[in-house]
Amino acid sequence: MSTLYERLGGAPAVDAAVDIFYRKVLADDRINGFFDSVDMEKQAAKQKAFLTMVFGGPNAYTGKDMREGHRRLVARGLGDVHVDAVIELLGATLKELGVRDEDIAEVAALANSTRDDVLDR
Amino acid sequence: MASLTFDDRPVPIAPNQDVLSALLAAGVDAPHSCRAGICQTCLSRAEGEIPAEAQRGLSKAQKEQGYFLPCVCVPKGPLKVLRAGPSLEATEVGVCAIDRLAPTVVRLRLEPCAPFAYRPGQFLSLETPDGCVRSYSIASLPEAEAFLELHVRLLPNGRMGGFIAERLSVGDRLAVRGPFGACYYDEADRDRPLVLVGAGTGLAPLWGILRDALSRGHRGPIRLYHGARERSGLYLSEELAALARERERFSYIPCVLGSLGAADGDVEKAVLEGEPQPDAASYFLCGGGDLVNRVKRALFLRGAQLARLRADVFLPAS
Ligand SMILES: Cc1cc2nc3c(=O)[nH]c(=O)nc-3n(C[C@H](O)[C@H](O)[C@H](O)COP(=O)(O)OP(=O)(O)OC[C@H]3O[C@@H](n4cnc5c(N)ncnc54)[C@H](O)[C@@H]3O)c2cc1C
Ligand code: HEM
């Protein structure tokens, strides 16, 4: 039985998804205010870390890292609607790449499981 | 726990502090300029765990040898910074020509006294005898020209610009280091449209990249957009127009802000109107940060791939 990460295609799948996902994030007025840095390569690298994590891939992030990493954003008003938006764009990205609905649901559940850490509550 | 040594002496470093500011605070006379991980003036070598962002833009060989950029390096563990290695040694150059290409643009041609391998579009750091260091993109073509060509914009009260315009003469000697950066033609893009966008002296790397692409047999179309505030700022326009007449594949789109004609002379608009299929092309964007970052983002949102959006922002020295 292969893991979610393997089924999605591993690191090359993350590479294929990152441009599409990042483009959707930048174009979405609900959340693009949180991604206003001009250093696009750095932002894309962070999105890659995010995608690897929610694809169930190898990563060393702890709940504490997620709290600390997003605390600055929570102070700027990050909330449930923004997490919902990110999960929605993630689903749309995977759909575009032809990923099966069951796998998309699994990715969404993985992302959702970090919600309380990301929102620091 | 982050810790730092320089030349085997311990240097205090605070959590989240970058290596350059720790070295400067400790009285180390570390060369630096942009403090944003771009100009590579502070390039150094270290042993220890170097964070990936401190090696961005370096070659594979440099990474393997432990080269890194102290200004964007926040170490997570012990880091041992070594004195600069041999590949950072300065190359002496002799000034062979100084020409005014536009009221505020000087073309500098420098003859290296030792071999200086580079790709057109990369940049070097130029150093005056009194220690002023600035980055300049390389416009020459090594296979055809024995000199290094730079296009320097003269800014009001600019230190390097003033030095070049008022004090430098043909025959003088200067020092350069480099080359740096990844803004050069990649033969893997040979069949794609190549879109070159620059304003002001952002044309310098593009002039090099354009001729490099042509001489390496680029097969896709090439479009060069050059923006200027005044008509007189469209330097090399005769050469570019002649090249466009000669080479069917190459188009030259000069844009003078506020002038009549397509897109009111706004380079950004001209590019977005002129490139209806952004995802197919490979890009080079060079010049001031405002324009480069805006165009980069707009092209990305329209489908251009991030990996094919190469850009050099001419950050001012801090
Ligand atoms: C990777 C890289 C490549 C570069 N390539 C080139 C190149 O090919 N050609 C070129 O001309 N320059 C290039 N630059 C910029 C160059 O390194 C210098 O910053 C620039 O020439 C000014 O140096 P200066 O000593 O004459 O002026 P400075 O003494 O540094 O500055 C004089 C004054 O002008 C201000 N200033 C600086 N930059 C600007 C600006 N862009 N617009 C308005 N005001 C400004 C400063 O804040 C200061 O008040 C590049 C920079 C980088 C990082
Ligand atoms: C859904 C759950 C989420 C997960 C699992 C997640 C995960 C991550 C990860 C792994 C990083 C990289 C951290 C690093 O290495 O520095 C990161 C950074 C970031 N995240 Fe999230 N994230 C989530 C939700 C969100 C939301 C909803 C937003 C805003 C709308 C957001 C905005 C950001 C930003 C702006 C950064 C970069 C921070 C910086 O520049 O330091 N994240 N996230």
XYZ file of C-alpha atoms in Angstrom, chain A residues 19 22-23 26-27 32 35 38-42 44, chain B residues 56 293 296-297 300-307 309:
26
model
C 3.622 27.509 -9.438
C 1.271 30.178 -5.586
C -0.371 31.872 -8.593
C -1.411 35.750 -5.224
C -4.546 36.246 -7.292
C -2.940 37.686 -0.925
C 1.852 37.144 0.887
C 8.499 40.950 -3.206
C 10.900 38.038 -2.907
C 8.946 35.560 -4.990
C 11.564 32.793 -4.920
C 11.603 32.824 -1.129
C 7.718 29.887 -3.496
C 20.798 31.325 -3.277
C 9.190 43.254 -9.376
C 7.687 39.744 -12.707
C 4.566 39.405 -10.594
C 3.718 35.141 -13.200
C 0.024 35.787 -12.552
C -0.590 35.457 -16.290
C 1.004 32.047 -16.389
C 4.759 32.549 -16.790
C 6.769 29.931 -14.911
C 8.727 31.218 -11.940
C 11.814 29.223 -12.938
C 11.453 34.467 -14.926
